[in-house]
PDB file of C-alpha atoms and ligand atoms in Angstrom:
ATOM      1  CA  MET A 291     161.192 140.295  13.833  1.00 63.00           C
ATOM      2  CA  ALA A 292     157.667 138.932  14.375  1.00 79.00           C
ATOM      3  CA  LEU A 293     157.346 136.321  17.116  1.00 86.00           C
ATOM      4  CA  ALA A 294     154.933 133.452  16.571  1.00 91.00           C
ATOM      5  CA  LEU A 295     152.726 132.214  19.413  1.00 96.00           C
ATOM      6  CA  GLN A 296     151.331 128.707  19.030  1.00 97.00           C
ATOM      7  CA  THR A 297     148.758 127.373  21.490  1.00 98.00           C
ATOM      8  CA  PHE A 298     148.073 123.646  21.840  1.00 98.00           C
ATOM      9  CA  PRO A 299     145.257 121.920  23.736  1.00 98.00           C
ATOM     10  CA  THR A 300     147.567 119.166  24.989  1.00 98.00           C
ATOM     11  CA  VAL A 301     151.012 119.160  26.587  1.00 97.00           C
ATOM     12  CA  GLU A 302     151.977 116.365  24.213  1.00 96.00           C
ATOM     13  CA  ASP A 303     151.365 118.514  21.132  1.00 97.00           C
ATOM     14  CA  ALA A 304     153.054 121.517  22.723  1.00 97.00           C
ATOM     15  CA  GLY A 305     156.046 119.334  23.594  1.00 96.00           C
ATOM     16  CA  ALA A 306     156.338 118.199  19.974  1.00 96.00           C
ATOM     17  CA  ALA A 307     156.205 121.806  18.730  1.00 96.00           C
ATOM     18  CA  LEU A 308     158.839 122.837  21.288  1.00 96.00           C
ATOM     19  CA  LYS A 309     161.389 120.709  19.446  1.00 94.00           C
ATOM     20  CA  ALA A 310     161.617 123.395  16.722  1.00 94.00           C
ATOM     21  CA  ALA A 311     164.722 125.591  17.027  1.00 93.00           C
ATOM     22  CA  GLY A 312     164.231 128.990  18.654  1.00 94.00           C
ATOM     23  CA  THR A 313     160.940 128.114  20.353  1.00 96.00           C
ATOM     24  CA  ARG A 314     160.436 128.688  24.078  1.00 96.00           C
ATOM     25  CA  TYR A 315     157.649 127.575  26.347  1.00 97.00           C
ATOM     26  CA  LEU A 316     155.477 130.466  27.497  1.00 98.00           C
ATOM     27  CA  GLY A 317     154.300 130.491  31.106  1.00 98.00           C
ATOM     28  CA  GLY A 318     153.108 133.878  32.315  1.00 98.00           C
ATOM     29  CA  GLY A 319     155.721 135.485  30.086  1.00 98.00           C
ATOM     30  CA  THR A 320     157.027 137.893  32.732  1.00 98.00           C
ATOM     31  CA  LEU A 321     160.615 136.847  32.009  1.00 97.00           C
ATOM     32  CA  VAL A 322     160.644 135.250  28.602  1.00 97.00           C
ATOM     33  CA  VAL A 323     158.551 137.886  26.804  1.00 96.00           C
ATOM     34  CA  ARG A 324     160.637 140.599  28.399  1.00 95.00           C
ATOM     35  CA  ALA A 325     163.779 138.830  27.146  1.00 95.00           C
ATOM     36  CA  ALA A 326     162.357 138.752  23.603  1.00 94.00           C
ATOM     37  CA  ASN A 327     161.330 142.409  23.824  1.00 92.00           C
ATOM     38  CA  GLU A 328     164.804 143.314  24.994  1.00 93.00           C
ATOM     39  CA  GLY A 329     166.343 141.728  21.895  1.00 91.00           C
ATOM     40  CA  ASP A 330     167.090 138.081  22.730  1.00 93.00           C
ATOM     41  CA  VAL A 331     167.397 136.913  19.137  1.00 91.00           C
ATOM     42  CA  SER A 332     167.649 133.254  20.170  1.00 93.00           C
ATOM     43  CA  ILE A 333     163.843 133.356  20.635  1.00 94.00           C
ATOM     44  CA  SER A 334     161.812 133.043  17.442  1.00 92.00           C
ATOM     45  CA  GLY A 335     158.498 131.886  18.837  1.00 95.00           C
ATOM     46  CA  PHE A 336     156.491 130.858  21.878  1.00 97.00           C
ATOM     47  CA  ILE A 337     154.660 127.618  22.574  1.00 97.00           C
ATOM     48  CA  ARG A 338     152.035 127.164  25.234  1.00 97.00           C
ATOM     49  CA  SER A 339     149.475 124.586  26.220  1.00 98.00           C
ATOM     50  CA  THR A 340     145.976 125.157  27.554  1.00 98.00           C
ATOM     51  CA  GLU A 341     145.612 121.597  28.902  1.00 98.00           C
ATOM     52  CA  PRO A 342     143.278 122.093  31.911  1.00 98.00           C
ATOM     53  CA  ALA A 343     145.422 120.057  34.357  1.00 97.00           C
ATOM     54  CA  LEU A 344     148.144 122.703  34.078  1.00 98.00           C
ATOM     55  CA  SER A 345     145.936 125.252  35.825  1.00 98.00           C
ATOM     56  CA  ILE A 346     144.600 123.103  38.658  1.00 98.00           C
ATOM     57  CA  ILE A 347     145.506 123.013  42.347  1.00 98.00           C
ATOM     58  CA  ARG A 348     144.658 119.628  43.902  1.00 98.00           C
ATOM     59  CA  ILE A 349     144.922 118.924  47.606  1.00 97.00           C
ATOM     60  CA  SER A 350     144.040 115.538  48.995  1.00 95.00           C
ATOM     61  CA  GLY A 351     145.125 113.871  52.239  1.00 94.00           C
ATOM     62  CA  GLY A 352     147.778 116.534  52.818  1.00 94.00           C
ATOM     63  CA  GLU A 353     149.333 115.980  49.382  1.00 97.00           C
ATOM     64  CA  VAL A 354     149.425 119.055  47.164  1.00 98.00           C
ATOM     65  CA  ARG A 355     149.733 119.156  43.394  1.00 98.00           C
ATOM     66  CA  ILE A 356     149.962 122.531  41.706  1.00 98.00           C
ATOM     67  CA  GLY A 357     149.745 122.735  37.907  1.00 98.00           C
ATOM     68  CA  ALA A 358     152.640 124.547  36.262  1.00 98.00           C
ATOM     69  CA  SER A 359     150.407 127.321  34.857  1.00 98.00           C
ATOM     70  CA  VAL A 360     148.958 128.199  38.270  1.00 98.00           C
ATOM     71  CA  THR A 361     149.847 131.780  39.122  1.00 98.00           C
ATOM     72  CA  MET A 362     151.304 133.191  42.311  1.00 98.00           C
ATOM     73  CA  ALA A 363     148.054 135.137  42.813  1.00 98.00           C
ATOM     74  CA  ALA A 364     146.029 131.894  42.702  1.00 98.00           C
ATOM     75  CA  ILE A 365     148.304 130.252  45.277  1.00 98.00           C
ATOM     76  CA  ALA A 366     148.218 133.300  47.551  1.00 98.00           C
ATOM     77  CA  ARG A 367     144.411 133.272  47.689  1.00 97.00           C
ATOM     78  CA  HIS A 368     143.873 129.505  47.982  1.00 97.00           C
ATOM     79  CA  PRO A 369     142.452 128.856  51.462  1.00 96.00           C
ATOM     80  CA  ASP A 370     144.192 125.486  51.880  1.00 95.00           C
ATOM     81  CA  LEU A 371     147.579 126.896  50.888  1.00 96.00           C
ATOM     82  CA  ALA A 372     147.573 129.628  53.536  1.00 95.00           C
ATOM     83  CA  PRO A 373     150.995 128.571  54.933  1.00 94.00           C
ATOM     84  CA  LEU A 374     152.491 129.272  51.479  1.00 96.00           C
ATOM     85  CA  ALA A 375     150.637 132.524  50.793  1.00 97.00           C
ATOM     86  CA  HIS A 376     153.492 134.593  52.165  1.00 95.00           C
ATOM     87  CA  ALA A 377     155.982 132.959  49.776  1.00 97.00           C
ATOM     88  CA  ALA A 378     153.663 133.439  46.778  1.00 98.00           C
ATOM     89  CA  ARG A 379     153.107 137.084  47.719  1.00 96.00           C
ATOM     90  CA  ALA A 380     156.867 137.596  47.823  1.00 96.00           C
ATOM     91  CA  VAL A 381     156.955 137.389  44.013  1.00 97.00           C
ATOM     92  CA  GLY A 382     156.789 140.890  42.499  1.00 96.00           C
ATOM     93  CA  GLY A 383     153.747 143.162  42.794  1.00 94.00           C
ATOM     94  CA  PRO A 384     150.088 142.304  42.069  1.00 95.00           C
ATOM     95  CA  ALA A 385     150.411 142.653  38.273  1.00 96.00           C
ATOM     96  CA  ILE A 386     153.379 140.268  38.174  1.00 97.00           C
ATOM     97  CA  ARG A 387     151.684 137.771  40.530  1.00 97.00           C
ATOM     98  CA  ASN A 388     148.644 137.654  38.236  1.00 98.00           C
ATOM     99  CA  MET A 389     150.901 136.427  35.409  1.00 98.00           C
ATOM    100  CA  ALA A 390     153.859 134.689  37.077  1.00 98.00           C
ATOM    101  CA  THR A 391     153.468 130.915  37.085  1.00 98.00           C
ATOM    102  CA  VAL A 392     154.893 128.185  39.284  1.00 98.00           C
ATOM    103  CA  GLY A 393     156.493 126.588  36.211  1.00 98.00           C
ATOM    104  CA  GLY A 394     158.232 129.810  35.193  1.00 98.00           C
ATOM    105  CA  ASN A 395     159.468 130.459  38.721  1.00 98.00           C
ATOM    106  CA  LEU A 396     161.415 127.182  38.610  1.00 98.00           C
ATOM    107  CA  PHE A 397     163.514 128.630  35.780  1.00 98.00           C
ATOM    108  CA  ALA A 398     163.852 132.172  37.137  1.00 97.00           C
ATOM    109  CA  PRO A 399     167.513 133.093  37.592  1.00 96.00           C
ATOM    110  CA  THR A 400     168.842 134.705  40.778  1.00 96.00           C
ATOM    111  CA  PRO A 401     167.781 137.188  42.195  1.00 96.00           C
ATOM    112  CA  TYR A 402     164.371 135.731  41.255  1.00 97.00           C
ATOM    113  CA  GLY A 403     162.904 132.350  42.146  1.00 98.00           C
ATOM    114  CA  ASP A 404     161.454 133.158  45.579  1.00 98.00           C
ATOM    115  CA  PHE A 405     158.651 130.609  45.364  1.00 98.00           C
ATOM    116  CA  THR A 406     161.090 127.944  44.214  1.00 98.00           C
ATOM    117  CA  VAL A 407     163.008 128.508  47.456  1.00 98.00           C
ATOM    118  CA  ALA A 408     159.816 127.547  49.296  1.00 98.00           C
ATOM    119  CA  LEU A 409     159.377 124.476  47.067  1.00 98.00           C
ATOM    120  CA  LEU A 410     162.963 123.388  47.716  1.00 98.00           C
ATOM    121  CA  ALA A 411     162.444 123.551  51.481  1.00 98.00           C
ATOM    122  CA  LEU A 412     159.222 121.567  51.017  1.00 98.00           C
ATOM    123  CA  ASP A 413     161.164 118.826  49.181  1.00 98.00           C
ATOM    124  CA  ALA A 414     158.841 119.172  46.208  1.00 98.00           C
ATOM    125  CA  THR A 415     158.836 116.989  43.141  1.00 98.00           C
ATOM    126  CA  VAL A 416     158.742 118.470  39.644  1.00 98.00           C
ATOM    127  CA  THR A 417     156.697 116.643  37.026  1.00 98.00           C
ATOM    128  CA  THR A 418     157.513 117.115  33.363  1.00 95.00           C
ATOM    129  CA  ASP A 419     156.063 115.503  30.278  1.00 88.00           C
ATOM    130  CA  TYR A 420     158.943 112.998  30.665  1.00 88.00           C
ATOM    131  CA  GLY A 421     158.406 112.044  34.322  1.00 93.00           C
ATOM    132  CA  GLU A 422     158.934 113.173  37.911  1.00 96.00           C
ATOM    133  CA  LEU A 423     162.140 114.454  39.542  1.00 96.00           C
ATOM    134  CA  PRO A 424     163.100 115.646  43.026  1.00 98.00           C
ATOM    135  CA  ILE A 425     163.295 119.443  42.849  1.00 98.00           C
ATOM    136  CA  GLU A 426     167.001 119.472  43.676  1.00 97.00           C
ATOM    137  CA  THR A 427     167.807 117.229  40.717  1.00 97.00           C
ATOM    138  CA  PHE A 428     165.589 119.337  38.505  1.00 97.00           C
ATOM    139  CA  LEU A 429     167.210 122.608  39.573  1.00 97.00           C
ATOM    140  CA  ALA A 430     170.739 121.266  39.108  1.00 96.00           C
ATOM    141  CA  LYS A 431     169.996 120.457  35.466  1.00 94.00           C
ATOM    142  CA  ARG A 432     167.407 123.070  34.582  1.00 95.00           C
ATOM    143  CA  GLU A 433     169.465 124.679  31.777  1.00 92.00           C
ATOM    144  CA  SER A 434     169.421 121.425  29.848  1.00 89.00           C
ATOM    145  CA  ASN A 435     165.701 120.884  30.416  1.00 85.00           C
ATOM    146  CA  HIS A 436     163.730 120.720  27.183  1.00 85.00           C
ATOM    147  CA  ALA A 437     160.628 119.199  28.729  1.00 94.00           C
ATOM    148  CA  ILE A 438     157.449 121.013  29.705  1.00 97.00           C
ATOM    149  CA  VAL A 439     156.956 121.190  33.450  1.00 98.00           C
ATOM    150  CA  THR A 440     153.380 120.136  34.127  1.00 98.00           C
ATOM    151  CA  ALA A 441     153.141 120.299  37.944  1.00 98.00           C
ATOM    152  CA  VAL A 442     154.906 120.453  41.278  1.00 98.00           C
ATOM    153  CA  GLY A 443     153.930 118.264  44.212  1.00 98.00           C
ATOM    154  CA  PHE A 444     154.695 118.259  47.913  1.00 98.00           C
ATOM    155  CA  THR A 445     153.333 117.255  51.291  1.00 97.00           C
ATOM    156  CA  LEU A 446     151.707 120.065  53.254  1.00 95.00           C
ATOM    157  CA  PRO A 447     153.915 120.790  56.257  1.00 91.00           C
ATOM    158  CA  LYS A 448     152.555 120.372  59.774  1.00 88.00           C
ATOM    159  CA  GLU A 449     151.042 123.526  61.238  1.00 87.00           C
ATOM    160  CA  GLY A 450     153.806 126.022  61.963  1.00 89.00           C
ATOM    161  CA  GLY A 451     156.388 123.737  60.330  1.00 93.00           C
ATOM    162  CA  PHE A 452     157.005 125.980  57.312  1.00 97.00           C
ATOM    163  CA  ARG A 453     158.635 129.382  57.590  1.00 97.00           C
ATOM    164  CA  PHE A 454     159.568 131.834  54.859  1.00 98.00           C
ATOM    165  CA  LEU A 455     161.354 135.135  54.779  1.00 97.00           C
ATOM    166  CA  LYS A 456     162.341 137.434  51.941  1.00 97.00           C
ATOM    167  CA  GLN A 457     164.653 140.334  52.594  1.00 95.00           C
ATOM    168  CA  SER A 458     164.561 143.159  50.066  1.00 93.00           C
ATOM    169  CA  ARG A 459     165.457 146.804  50.080  1.00 88.00           C
ATOM    170  CA  VAL A 460     162.305 148.074  48.384  1.00 83.00           C
ATOM    171  CA  LYS A 461     159.154 147.212  50.318  1.00 78.00           C
ATOM    172  CA  PRO A 462     156.786 145.571  49.660  1.00 73.00           C
ATOM    173  CA  LYS A 463     157.728 144.252  46.219  1.00 77.00           C
ATOM    174  CA  GLY A 464     161.462 144.635  45.721  1.00 88.00           C
ATOM    175  CA  VAL A 465     163.811 142.022  44.345  1.00 93.00           C
ATOM    176  CA  ALA A 466     165.449 139.848  47.001  1.00 96.00           C
ATOM    177  CA  VAL A 467     168.685 140.468  48.825  1.00 96.00           C
ATOM    178  CA  LEU A 468     168.022 136.917  49.932  1.00 97.00           C
ATOM    179  CA  SER A 469     165.140 134.623  50.714  1.00 98.00           C
ATOM    180  CA  ILE A 470     165.013 131.716  53.133  1.00 98.00           C
ATOM    181  CA  ALA A 471     162.503 128.912  53.623  1.00 98.00           C
ATOM    182  CA  THR A 472     162.618 126.264  56.317  1.00 98.00           C
ATOM    183  CA  VAL A 473     160.656 123.124  57.055  1.00 98.00           C
ATOM    184  CA  LEU A 474     161.337 121.911  60.572  1.00 97.00           C
ATOM    185  CA  GLU A 475     159.997 119.071  62.657  1.00 95.00           C
ATOM    186  CA  GLN A 476     160.364 119.177  66.418  1.00 95.00           C
ATOM    187  CA  ALA A 477     159.881 116.659  69.221  1.00 96.00           C
ATOM    188  CA  GLN A 478     157.486 117.478  72.047  1.00 95.00           C
ATOM    189  CA  ASP A 479     160.285 119.090  74.068  1.00 97.00           C
ATOM    190  CA  GLY A 480     161.119 121.387  71.114  1.00 95.00           C
ATOM    191  CA  THR A 481     164.205 119.513  69.946  1.00 97.00           C
ATOM    192  CA  VAL A 482     164.612 119.703  66.181  1.00 98.00           C
ATOM    193  CA  THR A 483     164.274 116.224  64.669  1.00 97.00           C
ATOM    194  CA  SER A 484     164.463 117.155  60.990  1.00 97.00           C
ATOM    195  CA  ALA A 485     165.348 120.320  59.113  1.00 98.00           C
ATOM    196  CA  ARG A 486     165.348 121.507  55.527  1.00 98.00           C
ATOM    197  CA  ILE A 487     166.656 125.001  54.879  1.00 98.00           C
ATOM    198  CA  ALA A 488     166.548 126.514  51.390  1.00 98.00           C
ATOM    199  CA  LEU A 489     168.265 129.731  50.375  1.00 98.00           C
ATOM    200  CA  GLY A 490     167.563 132.109  47.500  1.00 98.00           C
ATOM    201  CA  CYS A 491     170.129 134.579  46.103  1.00 98.00           C
ATOM    202  CA  MET A 492     172.965 132.700  47.806  1.00 98.00           C
ATOM    203  CA  ALA A 493     174.003 131.020  44.508  1.00 98.00           C
ATOM    204  CA  ASP A 494     172.881 131.157  40.876  1.00 96.00           C
ATOM    205  CA  ARG A 495     169.779 129.143  41.852  1.00 97.00           C
ATOM    206  CA  PRO A 496     168.038 128.142  45.086  1.00 98.00           C
ATOM    207  CA  ILE A 497     170.247 125.882  47.220  1.00 98.00           C
ATOM    208  CA  ARG A 498     170.025 124.031  50.512  1.00 98.00           C
ATOM    209  CA  ALA A 499     172.005 125.063  53.582  1.00 98.00           C
ATOM    210  CA  ARG A 500     173.002 121.495  54.385  1.00 98.00           C
ATOM    211  CA  ALA A 501     175.584 122.268  57.059  1.00 98.00           C
ATOM    212  CA  ALA A 502     173.080 124.441  58.923  1.00 98.00           C
ATOM    213  CA  GLU A 503     170.405 121.752  58.587  1.00 98.00           C
ATOM    214  CA  LYS A 504     172.766 119.187  60.138  1.00 98.00           C
ATOM    215  CA  ALA A 505     173.799 121.546  62.936  1.00 98.00           C
ATOM    216  CA  LEU A 506     170.152 122.084  63.943  1.00 98.00           C
ATOM    217  CA  ILE A 507     169.365 118.426  64.558  1.00 98.00           C
ATOM    218  CA  GLY A 508     169.057 117.679  68.259  1.00 98.00           C
ATOM    219  CA  ARG A 509     169.055 121.390  69.134  1.00 98.00           C
ATOM    220  CA  LYS A 510     166.285 123.623  70.408  1.00 98.00           C
ATOM    221  CA  LEU A 511     165.207 126.840  68.708  1.00 98.00           C
ATOM    222  CA  THR A 512     166.819 129.130  71.230  1.00 98.00           C
ATOM    223  CA  ALA A 513     169.630 131.638  70.670  1.00 98.00           C
ATOM    224  CA  ASP A 514     172.162 129.126  72.050  1.00 98.00           C
ATOM    225  CA  GLY A 515     170.563 126.172  70.292  1.00 98.00           C
ATOM    226  CA  ILE A 516     170.726 127.688  66.803  1.00 98.00           C
ATOM    227  CA  ALA A 517     174.189 129.277  67.181  1.00 98.00           C
ATOM    228  CA  PRO A 518     176.091 126.326  65.592  1.00 98.00           C
ATOM    229  CA  ALA A 519     173.699 126.373  62.613  1.00 98.00           C
ATOM    230  CA  LEU A 520     174.158 130.110  62.084  1.00 98.00           C
ATOM    231  CA  ALA A 521     177.948 129.705  62.240  1.00 98.00           C
ATOM    232  CA  VAL A 522     177.875 127.386  59.217  1.00 98.00           C
ATOM    233  CA  ALA A 523     174.932 128.974  57.379  1.00 97.00           C
ATOM    234  CA  HIS A 524     177.034 130.149  54.439  1.00 94.00           C
ATOM    235  CA  ASP A 525     178.925 126.895  53.920  1.00 96.00           C
ATOM    236  CA  GLY A 526     178.662 126.134  50.208  1.00 95.00           C
ATOM    237  CA  THR A 527     177.103 129.461  49.216  1.00 97.00           C
ATOM    238  CA  SER A 528     178.341 131.552  46.285  1.00 97.00           C
ATOM    239  CA  PRO A 529     176.073 134.585  46.227  1.00 98.00           C
ATOM    240  CA  PRO A 530     176.193 137.018  43.325  1.00 97.00           C
ATOM    241  CA  THR A 531     177.127 140.666  43.450  1.00 97.00           C
ATOM    242  CA  ASP A 532     174.416 142.582  41.637  1.00 95.00           C
ATOM    243  CA  PRO A 533     172.777 146.032  41.848  1.00 93.00           C
ATOM    244  CA  ILE A 534     170.734 144.816  44.855  1.00 94.00           C
ATOM    245  CA  ALA A 535     173.609 143.660  47.098  1.00 96.00           C
ATOM    246  CA  SER A 536     177.210 142.517  47.055  1.00 97.00           C
ATOM    247  CA  ALA A 537     178.188 138.904  47.676  1.00 97.00           C
ATOM    248  CA  TRP A 538     179.933 140.062  50.861  1.00 97.00           C
ATOM    249  CA  TYR A 539     176.747 141.721  52.136  1.00 97.00           C
ATOM    250  CA  ARG A 540     174.600 138.702  51.375  1.00 98.00           C
ATOM    251  CA  ASN A 541     176.962 136.441  53.319  1.00 96.00           C
ATOM    252  CA  GLU A 542     177.057 138.912  56.217  1.00 97.00           C
ATOM    253  CA  VAL A 543     173.279 139.154  56.599  1.00 97.00           C
ATOM    254  CA  LEU A 544     172.444 135.493  55.972  1.00 98.00           C
ATOM    255  CA  PRO A 545     173.021 134.346  59.592  1.00 98.00           C
ATOM    256  CA  VAL A 546     171.143 137.395  60.898  1.00 98.00           C
ATOM    257  CA  HIS A 547     168.015 136.634  58.860  1.00 98.00           C
ATOM    258  CA  LEU A 548     168.234 132.879  59.333  1.00 98.00           C
ATOM    259  CA  GLY A 549     168.465 133.491  63.085  1.00 98.00           C
ATOM    260  CA  ARG A 550     165.379 135.720  63.009  1.00 97.00           C
ATOM    261  CA  LEU A 551     163.427 133.136  61.036  1.00 98.00           C
ATOM    262  CA  LEU A 552     164.404 130.261  63.349  1.00 98.00           C
ATOM    263  CA  LEU A 553     163.581 132.220  66.498  1.00 97.00           C
ATOM    264  CA  ALA A 554     160.332 133.663  65.115  1.00 89.00           C
TER     265      ALA A 554
HETATM  266  C1  LIG B 776     159.020 143.603  37.493  1.00 94.19           C
HETATM  267  C2  LIG B 776     159.317 142.161  37.842  1.00 94.19           C
HETATM  268  C3  LIG B 776     159.433 141.808  39.176  1.00 94.19           C
HETATM  269  C4  LIG B 776     159.707 140.471  39.528  1.00 94.19           C
HETATM  270  N1  LIG B 776     159.815 140.153  40.841  1.00 94.19           N
HETATM  271  C5  LIG B 776     160.056 138.868  41.188  1.00 94.19           C
HETATM  272  C6  LIG B 776     160.189 138.504  42.550  1.00 94.19           C
HETATM  273  O1  LIG B 776     160.084 139.340  43.449  1.00 94.19           O
HETATM  274  N2  LIG B 776     160.429 137.198  42.849  1.00 94.19           N
HETATM  275  C7  LIG B 776     160.547 136.236  41.875  1.00 94.19           C
HETATM  276  O2  LIG B 776     160.737 135.053  42.194  1.00 94.19           O
HETATM  277  N3  LIG B 776     160.441 136.567  40.575  1.00 94.19           N
HETATM  278  C8  LIG B 776     160.209 137.840  40.204  1.00 94.19           C
HETATM  279  N4  LIG B 776     160.121 138.182  38.892  1.00 94.19           N
HETATM  280  C9  LIG B 776     160.421 137.159  37.887  1.00 94.19           C
HETATM  281  C10 LIG B 776     159.203 136.390  37.370  1.00 94.19           C
HETATM  282  O3  LIG B 776     158.069 137.210  37.283  1.00 94.19           O
HETATM  283  C11 LIG B 776     158.829 135.174  38.231  1.00 94.19           C
HETATM  284  O4  LIG B 776     159.985 134.440  38.561  1.00 94.19           O
HETATM  285  C12 LIG B 776     157.808 134.265  37.533  1.00 94.19           C
HETATM  286  O5  LIG B 776     157.390 133.231  38.414  1.00 94.19           O
HETATM  287  C13 LIG B 776     158.296 133.645  36.235  1.00 94.19           C
HETATM  288  O6  LIG B 776     157.212 132.898  35.734  1.00 94.19           O
HETATM  289  P1  LIG B 776     156.561 133.146  34.286  1.00 94.19           P
HETATM  290  O7  LIG B 776     155.409 132.240  34.189  1.00 94.19           O
HETATM  291  O8  LIG B 776     156.294 134.580  34.029  1.00 94.19           O
HETATM  292  O9  LIG B 776     157.788 132.668  33.387  1.00 94.19           O
HETATM  293  P2  LIG B 776     158.003 132.891  31.824  1.00 94.19           P
HETATM  294  O10 LIG B 776     158.548 134.247  31.603  1.00 94.19           O
HETATM  295  O11 LIG B 776     156.795 132.501  31.058  1.00 94.19           O
HETATM  296  O12 LIG B 776     159.137 131.799  31.576  1.00 94.19           O
HETATM  297  C14 LIG B 776     160.398 131.861  32.198  1.00 94.19           C
HETATM  298  C15 LIG B 776     161.239 130.680  31.683  1.00 94.19           C
HETATM  299  O13 LIG B 776     160.681 129.460  32.129  1.00 94.19           O
HETATM  300  C16 LIG B 776     160.307 128.635  31.020  1.00 94.19           C
HETATM  301  N5  LIG B 776     159.037 128.023  31.387  1.00 94.19           N
HETATM  302  C17 LIG B 776     157.945 128.632  31.906  1.00 94.19           C
HETATM  303  N6  LIG B 776     156.999 127.744  32.207  1.00 94.19           N
HETATM  304  C18 LIG B 776     157.480 126.536  31.851  1.00 94.19           C
HETATM  305  C19 LIG B 776     156.962 125.204  31.891  1.00 94.19           C
HETATM  306  N7  LIG B 776     155.739 124.925  32.376  1.00 94.19           N
HETATM  307  N8  LIG B 776     157.735 124.205  31.424  1.00 94.19           N
HETATM  308  C20 LIG B 776     158.977 124.448  30.914  1.00 94.19           C
HETATM  309  N9  LIG B 776     159.514 125.679  30.850  1.00 94.19           N
HETATM  310  C21 LIG B 776     158.782 126.700  31.313  1.00 94.19           C
HETATM  311  C22 LIG B 776     160.177 129.593  29.838  1.00 94.19           C
HETATM  312  O14 LIG B 776     160.378 128.953  28.600  1.00 94.19           O
HETATM  313  C23 LIG B 776     161.256 130.594  30.153  1.00 94.19           C
HETATM  314  O15 LIG B 776     162.513 130.084  29.769  1.00 94.19           O
HETATM  315  C24 LIG B 776     159.861 139.507  38.511  1.00 94.19           C
HETATM  316  C25 LIG B 776     159.725 139.881  37.156  1.00 94.19           C
HETATM  317  C26 LIG B 776     159.469 141.186  36.827  1.00 94.19           C
HETATM  318  C27 LIG B 776     159.330 141.544  35.376  1.00 94.19           C
END
């Protein structure tokens, strides 16, 4: 069956066209075109928009806004987004990163979605053609989303405040066993004053490790200080068993990798 591709100069027009049954928004196409090629008959056509704002990275006064069509490669090479380069480079190999968009990554099912893990730790907002949502709210309801994501926004973390780790079995571009991102703030004496920890591959979508976050407050990033957080790291997780790793294995290695990231 032939698949139609319709391109619109504005998000508004693309959004109107997306109301037709069987249409899907096209980001970089690394997932959705593959799904169509592999026989997903629910897809009858693709819609995309070339509105310039979708492809722009804007940074002003520490506030970052990344258009939904911006690719992982563009993020990885942006000089002012150096703290996030590692997370953007965690997505596939160079060919995938040249296509894979921020917008598409928000919808990528586990074991994908590495950059979204970073965005969740950064407490990003997701803007659609209907308005702005906290990323957690967006992720919880992403299956029912029919809007076009236009941008993500977040505050640049303080220097050294953002950490990211992806564990995979095939280096350097394998799919994740798990990924972890943290945004921590510490007092002058090193005591943790605020913590956000996001996990990838520990559920069907990126989630926060809330119990571990809570257990870190008031502690220092030493082996003893982080021990209570590691003990509760898998509270609320429900990792999948897939060809990459079993659920049991993911739960076993989570505290090991979280510990390494916190002590790094
Ligand atoms: C070989 C290979 C390796 C990969 N490795 C990784 C990896 O290591 N880590 C990782 O995270 N991912 C990986 N991926 C998955 C994928 O490439 C990325 O998650 C990518 O960011 C998806 O973005 P995309 O623009 O290609 O999405 P698309 O395929 O274009 O779209 C994916 C879904 O999101 C929807 N969508 C896209 N953009 C928007 C928007 N702006 N508004 C509303 N809906 C939208 C589409 O309709 C579709 O349902 C890999 C894929 C392949 C094929």
